[in-house]
């Protein structure tokens, strides 16, 4: 892709993601973590680093290069991006040990709360000339016994046909391809949108530089993000992917699961349609 004034830079998305994280954090209730717990966890993290230095015989040169890189990650606002791509999947894996219902996946750095509320059959906000294959995503929200869940909502957000997220790319109008869809009293929903493109970690920031330096690729497969919630039920944060799509078997963020892959059907009119049912467990 050529860089034009339309191309969002890594520092734009990084700065916005860091600010969004700070706002969310302010509004969340955080519990105190005991000194014992901090010592245990941070002690383990440091021991892992010490082991890597010994076994790989890390040099002073490499240590100082790492320090310079860490400074850049902070200055570029890329801690949310870096941590959500390379670490969050393991936090989710541990959380999932105690969870039933639809499989979860990582939240990632591009969630924004407070999006437009929409009725059960809706189109997500989009530009009049929004590029991409039209996609209808429909299904039901049920409880673990198969009964429809009343009062369910699907908070959905995804990248556009170029792989960019509104709110994190200055050329996109605020709020596009985001919305909170209220399922009907049978738990049904039908959401019109466009198929997202795969997401590429910005190559012009420190996370991209590391990926390049390590000889890895910077891609996530195309995905829809969802938080599905209902009164009295545990909220599910997840992502849905598209069968046959690029990078499905090599997600840089290691956040795919076989249960989370959609197989959209061509409707003959150029539209894709996909059905997916969510299962919520009672709040713990
Ligand atoms: C994304 O779009 C995403 O979903 C995650 C988890 C990390 C980076 C970009
Ligand atoms: Fe994403």
Tab-separated table of C-alpha atoms and ligand atoms in Angstrom:
chain	number	residue	atom	x	y	z
A	1	UNK	CA	0.000	0.000	0.000
A	2	UNK	CA	1.265	3.486	-0.792
A	3	UNK	CA	1.395	6.037	2.010
A	4	UNK	CA	-0.873	8.989	1.333
A	5	UNK	CA	-2.341	11.574	3.663
A	6	UNK	CA	-5.271	9.127	3.868
A	7	UNK	CA	-3.096	6.415	5.417
A	8	UNK	CA	-3.352	6.322	9.183
A	9	UNK	CA	0.023	6.115	10.895
A	10	UNK	CA	0.970	3.789	13.724
A	11	UNK	CA	1.266	6.715	16.120
A	12	UNK	CA	-2.338	7.817	15.360
A	13	UNK	CA	-3.817	4.417	16.185
A	14	UNK	CA	-1.391	3.873	19.080
A	15	UNK	CA	-2.209	7.203	20.708
A	16	UNK	CA	-5.971	6.638	20.297
A	17	UNK	CA	-5.743	3.090	21.679
A	18	UNK	CA	-3.781	4.255	24.722
A	19	UNK	CA	-6.318	7.037	25.369
A	20	UNK	CA	-9.275	4.624	24.954
A	21	UNK	CA	-7.617	2.249	27.411
A	22	UNK	CA	-7.087	5.012	29.979
A	23	UNK	CA	-10.755	6.056	29.748
A	24	UNK	CA	-11.973	2.452	30.139
A	25	UNK	CA	-9.638	1.948	33.081
A	26	UNK	CA	-10.932	5.072	34.825
A	27	UNK	CA	-14.471	3.746	34.542
A	28	UNK	CA	-13.653	0.226	35.710
A	29	UNK	CA	-13.611	-0.837	39.331
A	30	UNK	CA	-10.195	-2.284	40.044
A	31	UNK	CA	-9.487	-4.420	43.065
A	32	UNK	CA	-6.319	-4.153	45.120
A	33	UNK	CA	-3.701	-6.762	44.286
A	34	UNK	CA	-1.853	-8.002	47.378
A	35	UNK	CA	1.935	-7.605	47.740
A	36	UNK	CA	2.174	-11.409	47.878
A	37	UNK	CA	0.434	-11.749	44.513
A	38	UNK	CA	2.433	-8.936	42.882
A	39	UNK	CA	5.670	-10.489	44.123
A	40	UNK	CA	4.671	-13.935	42.874
A	41	UNK	CA	3.611	-12.867	39.397
A	42	UNK	CA	6.252	-10.213	38.728
A	43	UNK	CA	8.881	-12.521	40.216
A	44	UNK	CA	7.878	-15.217	37.693
A	45	UNK	CA	7.922	-12.759	34.793
A	46	UNK	CA	11.409	-11.544	35.725
A	47	UNK	CA	12.655	-15.103	36.213
A	48	UNK	CA	11.440	-15.887	32.673
A	49	UNK	CA	13.416	-12.926	31.332
A	50	UNK	CA	16.528	-13.937	33.303
A	51	UNK	CA	16.260	-17.482	31.920
A	52	UNK	CA	16.005	-16.150	28.351
A	53	UNK	CA	19.075	-13.955	28.864
A	54	UNK	CA	21.091	-16.908	30.197
A	55	UNK	CA	19.982	-19.511	27.677
A	56	UNK	CA	20.252	-17.136	24.680
A	57	UNK	CA	23.386	-15.431	26.044
A	58	UNK	CA	21.906	-11.981	25.491
A	59	UNK	CA	24.615	-9.317	25.021
A	60	UNK	CA	24.842	-5.742	26.337
A	61	UNK	CA	24.199	-4.529	22.794
A	62	UNK	CA	20.953	-6.509	22.637
A	63	UNK	CA	19.923	-5.419	26.142
A	64	UNK	CA	20.322	-1.736	25.187
A	65	UNK	CA	18.458	-2.300	21.907
A	66	UNK	CA	15.592	-3.832	23.897
A	67	UNK	CA	15.554	-0.818	26.231
A	68	UNK	CA	15.389	1.607	23.286
A	69	UNK	CA	12.543	-0.411	21.785
A	70	UNK	CA	10.555	-0.468	25.035
A	71	UNK	CA	10.862	3.324	25.271
A	72	UNK	CA	9.508	3.617	21.721
A	73	UNK	CA	6.544	1.348	22.447
A	74	UNK	CA	5.488	3.740	25.209
A	75	UNK	CA	6.131	6.888	23.176
A	76	UNK	CA	4.160	5.489	20.230
A	77	UNK	CA	1.254	4.531	22.485
A	78	UNK	CA	1.643	0.913	21.390
A	79	UNK	CA	1.427	-0.868	24.743
A	80	UNK	CA	-2.258	-1.757	24.178
A	81	UNK	CA	-1.460	-3.050	20.688
A	82	UNK	CA	1.646	-4.993	21.692
A	83	UNK	CA	0.126	-6.553	24.825
A	84	UNK	CA	-3.192	-7.445	23.181
A	85	UNK	CA	-1.432	-9.046	20.211
A	86	UNK	CA	1.260	-10.987	22.074
A	87	UNK	CA	-0.039	-11.544	25.608
A	88	UNK	CA	-3.833	-11.259	25.887
A	89	UNK	CA	-4.534	-14.651	24.295
A	90	UNK	CA	-2.950	-16.419	27.252
A	91	UNK	CA	-4.908	-14.353	29.788
A	92	UNK	CA	-8.071	-15.298	27.861
A	93	UNK	CA	-7.021	-18.976	27.830
A	94	UNK	CA	-6.721	-18.974	31.628
A	95	UNK	CA	-10.053	-17.126	32.061
A	96	UNK	CA	-11.730	-19.627	29.697
A	97	UNK	CA	-10.905	-22.528	32.053
A	98	UNK	CA	-13.814	-21.414	34.235
A	99	UNK	CA	-16.257	-20.521	31.462
A	100	UNK	CA	-19.112	-22.303	29.716
A	101	UNK	CA	-21.157	-21.150	26.745
A	102	UNK	CA	-19.823	-19.607	23.556
A	103	UNK	CA	-16.018	-19.589	23.379
A	104	UNK	CA	-14.387	-16.260	24.091
A	105	UNK	CA	-11.500	-14.529	22.407
A	106	UNK	CA	-9.425	-11.450	23.091
A	107	UNK	CA	-10.895	-7.933	23.307
A	108	UNK	CA	-7.983	-6.260	21.515
A	109	UNK	CA	-7.117	-2.562	21.520
A	110	UNK	CA	-9.951	-1.157	19.377
A	111	UNK	CA	-13.113	-1.483	21.461
A	112	UNK	CA	-14.994	1.764	22.081
A	113	UNK	CA	-17.936	1.885	24.517
A	114	UNK	CA	-21.087	3.927	24.069
A	115	UNK	CA	-21.810	3.238	20.395
A	116	UNK	CA	-25.194	3.787	18.736
A	117	UNK	CA	-27.973	1.467	19.994
A	118	UNK	CA	-29.796	-0.346	17.205
A	119	UNK	CA	-32.909	-2.542	16.975
A	120	UNK	CA	-32.609	-6.312	16.409
A	121	UNK	CA	-32.692	-6.042	12.621
A	122	UNK	CA	-30.300	-3.256	11.691
A	123	UNK	CA	-27.487	-2.108	9.498
A	124	UNK	CA	-24.333	-0.900	11.213
A	125	UNK	CA	-23.488	2.751	10.588
A	126	UNK	CA	-21.398	3.018	7.429
A	127	UNK	CA	-20.404	5.480	4.727
A	128	UNK	CA	-22.895	5.826	1.854
A	129	UNK	CA	-20.299	4.291	-0.481
A	130	UNK	CA	-18.880	1.804	2.019
A	131	UNK	CA	-16.583	-0.588	0.139
A	132	UNK	CA	-16.659	-4.336	0.674
A	133	UNK	CA	-18.885	-7.371	0.270
A	134	UNK	CA	-22.258	-6.865	2.007
A	135	UNK	CA	-22.630	-9.301	4.903
A	136	UNK	CA	-25.709	-10.226	6.907
A	137	UNK	CA	-24.875	-11.713	10.287
A	138	UNK	CA	-27.904	-13.287	11.979
A	139	UNK	CA	-28.647	-15.641	14.844
A	140	UNK	CA	-29.986	-16.079	18.360
A	141	UNK	CA	-28.785	-15.627	21.890
A	142	UNK	CA	-29.726	-18.518	24.186
A	143	UNK	CA	-28.914	-19.731	27.678
A	144	UNK	CA	-27.053	-22.994	28.399
A	145	UNK	CA	-30.424	-24.855	28.463
A	146	UNK	CA	-31.327	-23.595	24.990
A	147	UNK	CA	-33.941	-21.044	26.075
A	148	UNK	CA	-33.947	-17.643	24.373
A	149	UNK	CA	-32.266	-14.944	26.428
A	150	UNK	CA	-34.397	-11.850	26.982
A	151	UNK	CA	-32.743	-8.440	26.887
A	152	UNK	CA	-29.545	-9.551	25.136
A	153	UNK	CA	-27.386	-7.053	23.284
A	154	UNK	CA	-24.531	-7.501	20.842
A	155	UNK	CA	-21.847	-4.854	21.011
A	156	UNK	CA	-20.153	-5.319	17.634
A	157	UNK	CA	-17.199	-3.614	15.942
A	158	UNK	CA	-14.946	-4.514	13.067
A	159	UNK	CA	-12.457	-3.208	10.517
A	160	UNK	CA	-13.509	-1.843	7.126
A	161	UNK	CA	-12.640	-3.303	3.723
A	162	UNK	CA	-9.147	-1.780	4.042
A	163	UNK	CA	-8.557	-3.252	7.508
A	164	UNK	CA	-8.972	-0.002	9.485
A	165	UNK	CA	-11.108	0.660	12.578
A	166	UNK	CA	-13.152	3.823	13.074
A	167	UNK	CA	-11.877	5.815	16.054
A	168	UNK	CA	-8.305	4.656	15.352
A	169	UNK	CA	-7.763	5.933	11.818
A	170	UNK	CA	-8.257	9.676	11.234
A	171	UNK	CA	-9.649	9.267	7.707
A	172	UNK	CA	-12.700	7.287	8.945
A	173	UNK	CA	-15.891	8.907	10.293
A	174	UNK	CA	-16.468	8.211	13.996
A	175	UNK	CA	-18.763	5.313	14.789
A	176	UNK	CA	-18.792	3.473	11.477
A	177	UNK	CA	-18.923	-0.321	11.594
A	178	UNK	CA	-19.751	-0.185	15.298
A	179	UNK	CA	-23.035	-0.539	17.153
A	180	UNK	CA	-24.925	-2.102	20.043
A	181	UNK	CA	-27.684	-4.287	18.589
A	182	UNK	CA	-30.578	-5.192	20.905
A	183	UNK	CA	-31.785	-8.735	20.236
A	184	UNK	CA	-35.569	-9.223	20.171
A	185	UNK	CA	-37.544	-11.028	22.904
A	186	UNK	CA	-36.665	-14.385	21.276
A	187	UNK	CA	-32.988	-13.481	21.381
A	188	UNK	CA	-32.880	-12.983	17.614
A	189	UNK	CA	-30.748	-10.502	15.716
A	190	UNK	CA	-29.920	-9.742	12.076
A	191	UNK	CA	-27.088	-7.316	11.453
A	192	UNK	CA	-26.213	-5.850	8.068
A	193	UNK	CA	-22.620	-4.802	7.503
A	194	UNK	CA	-19.714	-5.373	5.099
A	195	UNK	CA	-17.130	-8.114	5.340
A	196	UNK	CA	-14.012	-6.817	7.110
A	197	UNK	CA	-10.540	-7.211	5.607
A	198	UNK	CA	-7.682	-8.908	7.464
A	199	UNK	CA	-5.894	-6.577	9.895
A	200	UNK	CA	-2.220	-5.739	9.517
A	201	UNK	CA	-0.233	-4.492	12.525
A	202	UNK	CA	1.035	-1.030	11.474
A	203	UNK	CA	4.465	-1.545	9.934
A	204	UNK	CA	5.652	1.998	10.757
A	205	UNK	CA	5.589	1.644	14.570
A	206	UNK	CA	7.699	-0.244	17.129
A	207	UNK	CA	5.465	-3.329	17.223
A	208	UNK	CA	5.690	-3.598	13.435
A	209	UNK	CA	9.447	-3.021	13.607
A	210	UNK	CA	9.829	-5.886	16.073
A	211	UNK	CA	7.710	-8.223	13.913
A	212	UNK	CA	9.848	-7.355	10.904
A	213	UNK	CA	13.104	-7.737	12.858
A	214	UNK	CA	11.988	-11.194	14.057
A	215	UNK	CA	10.990	-12.296	10.550
A	216	UNK	CA	7.348	-12.824	11.538
A	217	UNK	CA	4.275	-11.659	9.611
A	218	UNK	CA	2.049	-8.792	10.853
A	219	UNK	CA	-1.408	-10.167	9.985
A	220	UNK	CA	-4.609	-11.088	11.789
A	221	UNK	CA	-7.327	-12.920	9.839
A	222	UNK	CA	-10.493	-10.935	9.054
A	223	UNK	CA	-12.765	-10.889	12.094
A	224	UNK	CA	-15.844	-9.463	13.765
A	225	UNK	CA	-15.473	-8.396	17.404
A	226	UNK	CA	-18.391	-8.914	19.778
A	227	UNK	CA	-19.314	-8.461	23.383
A	228	UNK	CA	-22.618	-10.264	23.989
A	229	UNK	CA	-24.315	-9.334	27.245
A	230	UNK	CA	-27.663	-9.747	28.988
A	231	UNK	CA	-28.925	-9.043	32.513
A	232	UNK	CA	-28.159	-11.998	34.811
A	233	UNK	CA	-25.648	-13.582	32.428
A	234	UNK	CA	-21.873	-13.513	32.144
A	235	UNK	CA	-20.851	-11.279	29.241
A	236	UNK	CA	-18.932	-12.968	26.444
A	237	UNK	CA	-16.099	-11.157	24.667
A	238	UNK	CA	-15.295	-12.950	21.449
A	239	UNK	CA	-14.353	-12.736	17.789
A	240	UNK	CA	-15.719	-14.503	14.733
A	241	UNK	CA	-13.587	-15.383	11.710
A	242	UNK	CA	-14.327	-16.448	8.123
A	243	UNK	CA	-13.593	-19.935	6.831
A	244	UNK	CA	-11.025	-20.053	4.067
A	245	UNK	CA	-9.764	-16.572	4.903
A	246	UNK	CA	-6.093	-15.605	4.837
A	247	UNK	CA	-4.101	-15.915	8.075
A	248	UNK	CA	-6.739	-18.056	9.795
A	249	UNK	CA	-4.075	-20.633	10.670
A	250	UNK	CA	-1.331	-18.152	11.564
A	251	UNK	CA	-3.001	-15.266	13.437
A	252	UNK	CA	-0.201	-13.065	14.826
A	253	UNK	CA	-2.397	-12.580	17.926
A	254	UNK	CA	-3.075	-16.355	18.321
A	255	UNK	CA	-6.719	-15.575	19.011
A	256	UNK	CA	-8.585	-17.939	16.651
A	257	UNK	CA	-10.535	-21.006	17.806
A	258	UNK	CA	-12.184	-23.592	15.541
A	259	UNK	CA	-15.595	-22.916	17.153
A	260	UNK	CA	-15.391	-19.255	16.128
A	261	UNK	CA	-15.174	-19.637	12.363
A	262	UNK	CA	-18.165	-18.574	10.248
A	263	UNK	CA	-18.918	-20.108	6.863
A	264	UNK	CA	-20.878	-17.348	5.108
A	265	UNK	CA	-23.160	-18.417	2.275
A	266	UNK	CA	-23.388	-16.501	-0.962
A	267	UNK	CA	-26.949	-15.220	-1.462
A	268	UNK	CA	-26.713	-14.965	-5.249
A	269	UNK	CA	-27.130	-11.182	-5.104
A	270	UNK	CA	-23.517	-10.547	-4.099
A	271	UNK	CA	-24.430	-10.601	-0.407
A	272	UNK	CA	-22.986	-13.046	2.119
A	273	UNK	CA	-25.099	-14.407	4.949
A	274	UNK	CA	-23.875	-16.094	8.088
A	275	UNK	CA	-25.763	-17.512	11.061
A	276	UNK	CA	-24.329	-17.872	14.528
A	277	UNK	CA	-26.001	-18.651	17.836
A	278	UNK	CA	-24.509	-17.447	21.115
A	279	UNK	CA	-24.839	-19.316	24.403
A	280	UNK	CA	-24.627	-17.355	27.658
A	281	UNK	CA	-24.076	-18.887	31.102
A	282	UNK	CA	-25.566	-17.420	34.270
A	283	UNK	CA	-23.516	-14.651	35.916
A	284	UNK	CA	-21.211	-16.147	38.536
B	1	LIG	C1	-6.853	-6.065	16.201
B	1	LIG	O1	-7.795	-5.746	15.309
B	1	LIG	C2	-7.178	-6.963	17.135
B	1	LIG	O2	-8.403	-7.488	17.084
B	1	LIG	C3	-6.260	-7.338	18.103
B	1	LIG	C4	-6.620	-8.349	19.090
B	1	LIG	C5	-5.006	-6.791	18.117
B	1	LIG	C6	-4.680	-5.866	17.177
B	1	LIG	C7	-5.596	-5.498	16.231
B	2	LIG	FE1	-9.574	-6.549	15.667
